[in-house]
Amino acid sequence: MSNRRSFVSGLTAGLLGVHLRAYGSEPPPSRVRTNLVTGFFKIGYFQKRKPGMSMQEFKEYYEKSHVPLACQCLAYNATEYSRKYLTARPVGFIERPNANSVVPESPYDVFVELKFATRNAFEKAVAKANDSKLELLRADEDKFLLRTDRRIYHVEEHVSPLSMVRRDHALHNPANATQKAQGKPALRSASLFKRKPGTSPEEFKAYYENHHVEMGYKYIVYNAHLYSRKYLEPLDSGPPWPFDVFMELEADSQEDLGRVMATLTPADRETIAIDEGKFMDRTDTGRLSFSVEQHTTSAEEIKRFAQARS
């Protein structure tokens, strides 16, 4: 098997034969505040750094060395290429905010997303990569990545427009200047959730979007300006995947998120936990929580990197 085929086999196995529902052909879930992001094809995958490498070293190598090389290969033709660096937090911080929870060792250090205008654009990106560039990319990965879970996921992203939720809430202060407006990165928080045993992926997604997301509006998004659920579906027929959704909240500051958590009463926390128990695996192995540092490469930057050594 050639270098090219061996590299992309994990990426494309089953992809070309996978039926992808045409976005826009079906209405979004019934809740008017929930939007299905349409008009693009997105893939995502998790990666772990090699033992002995610090997170800072990992990020610096990824951003300065690996990103330009990746843009010359499979990122070519992408409209966006993002790396979400993950720092684990205690599990169950909502219902046990004062517990001395042990922060678990995360199996992942970064969640990578590539967004393409269409599925066909992604296929062209795969076809465009040649053997020599893929060999360089694989060799570079071996310098800093631990080869664990290399599965590629189709990402179906649901994003809630929060302006209508925030504007009438007593905790929201529209006079506060945002960190983004001041040139500072917004704060992101994320969680990985697994569905309850016996619950299908379709049932899990339907309950989340049509029921549980309303709790997000009611309890935890008062000062957030992004609330998304990224449903993960492997593009191959391998073993069951460990998590079903990557949920993100973005706020202007730690103070904003802290204020939200501080307003939750014991009864609120119990209500959230009870509802999660209806469709989520609430064991400590069924969920992970992170703070997120996101780096995004635009389409213009991708093309500049890709053309640098073409």
PDB file of N, CA and C in Angstrom, residues 11 44 110 116 122 144 163 204 206 208 215 237 255 285 294:
ATOM      1  N   LEU A  11      -8.696   8.266   7.185  1.00  0.00           N
ATOM      2  CA  LEU A  11      -9.473   9.480   6.990  1.00  0.00           C
ATOM      3  C   LEU A  11     -10.662   9.241   6.090  1.00  0.00           C
ATOM      4  N   GLY A  44     -13.988  16.378  12.055  1.00  0.00           N
ATOM      5  CA  GLY A  44     -13.251  16.669  13.273  1.00  0.00           C
ATOM      6  C   GLY A  44     -12.525  15.435  13.765  1.00  0.00           C
ATOM      7  N   VAL A 110      -6.326  18.091  22.007  1.00  0.00           N
ATOM      8  CA  VAL A 110      -6.824  19.045  21.021  1.00  0.00           C
ATOM      9  C   VAL A 110      -7.927  18.385  20.194  1.00  0.00           C
ATOM     10  N   PHE A 116     -15.269  22.590   5.118  1.00  0.00           N
ATOM     11  CA  PHE A 116     -15.232  22.715   3.668  1.00  0.00           C
ATOM     12  C   PHE A 116     -16.579  23.229   3.177  1.00  0.00           C
ATOM     13  N   PHE A 122     -14.044  18.633   0.067  1.00  0.00           N
ATOM     14  CA  PHE A 122     -13.200  17.801   0.917  1.00  0.00           C
ATOM     15  C   PHE A 122     -12.568  16.662   0.121  1.00  0.00           C
ATOM     16  N   PHE A 144       5.427  14.666  17.565  1.00  0.00           N
ATOM     17  CA  PHE A 144       4.755  15.271  18.721  1.00  0.00           C
ATOM     18  C   PHE A 144       3.394  14.678  19.058  1.00  0.00           C
ATOM     19  N   SER A 163     -28.917  35.831  21.528  1.00  0.00           N
ATOM     20  CA  SER A 163     -29.291  37.221  21.792  1.00  0.00           C
ATOM     21  C   SER A 163     -30.715  37.324  22.311  1.00  0.00           C
ATOM     22  N   PHE A 204     -30.732  10.324  21.276  1.00  0.00           N
ATOM     23  CA  PHE A 204     -29.898  11.221  22.079  1.00  0.00           C
ATOM     24  C   PHE A 204     -29.962  12.640  21.521  1.00  0.00           C
ATOM     25  N   ALA A 206     -32.177  13.968  19.436  1.00  0.00           N
ATOM     26  CA  ALA A 206     -33.528  14.515  19.468  1.00  0.00           C
ATOM     27  C   ALA A 206     -33.887  15.036  20.849  1.00  0.00           C
ATOM     28  N   TYR A 208     -31.791  15.966  23.248  1.00  0.00           N
ATOM     29  CA  TYR A 208     -30.941  17.127  23.560  1.00  0.00           C
ATOM     30  C   TYR A 208     -31.512  18.383  22.912  1.00  0.00           C
ATOM     31  N   MET A 215     -32.950  23.880  28.937  1.00  0.00           N
ATOM     32  CA  MET A 215     -32.343  24.107  30.252  1.00  0.00           C
ATOM     33  C   MET A 215     -31.108  24.985  30.119  1.00  0.00           C
ATOM     34  N   SER A 237     -16.561   2.090   9.997  1.00  0.00           N
ATOM     35  CA  SER A 237     -17.386   1.084  10.676  1.00  0.00           C
ATOM     36  C   SER A 237     -16.640   0.441  11.835  1.00  0.00           C
ATOM     37  N   GLU A 255     -15.385  35.613  34.640  1.00  0.00           N
ATOM     38  CA  GLU A 255     -16.352  36.201  35.573  1.00  0.00           C
ATOM     39  C   GLU A 255     -17.782  35.944  35.103  1.00  0.00           C
ATOM     40  N   THR A 285     -17.018   8.378  33.615  1.00  0.00           N
ATOM     41  CA  THR A 285     -16.407   8.002  32.340  1.00  0.00           C
ATOM     42  C   THR A 285     -17.279   8.388  31.152  1.00  0.00           C
ATOM     43  N   GLN A 294      -8.843  28.289  21.580  1.00  0.00           N
ATOM     44  CA  GLN A 294      -9.046  28.023  20.153  1.00  0.00           C
ATOM     45  C   GLN A 294      -8.124  28.858  19.283  1.00  0.00           C
TER      46      GLN A 294
END
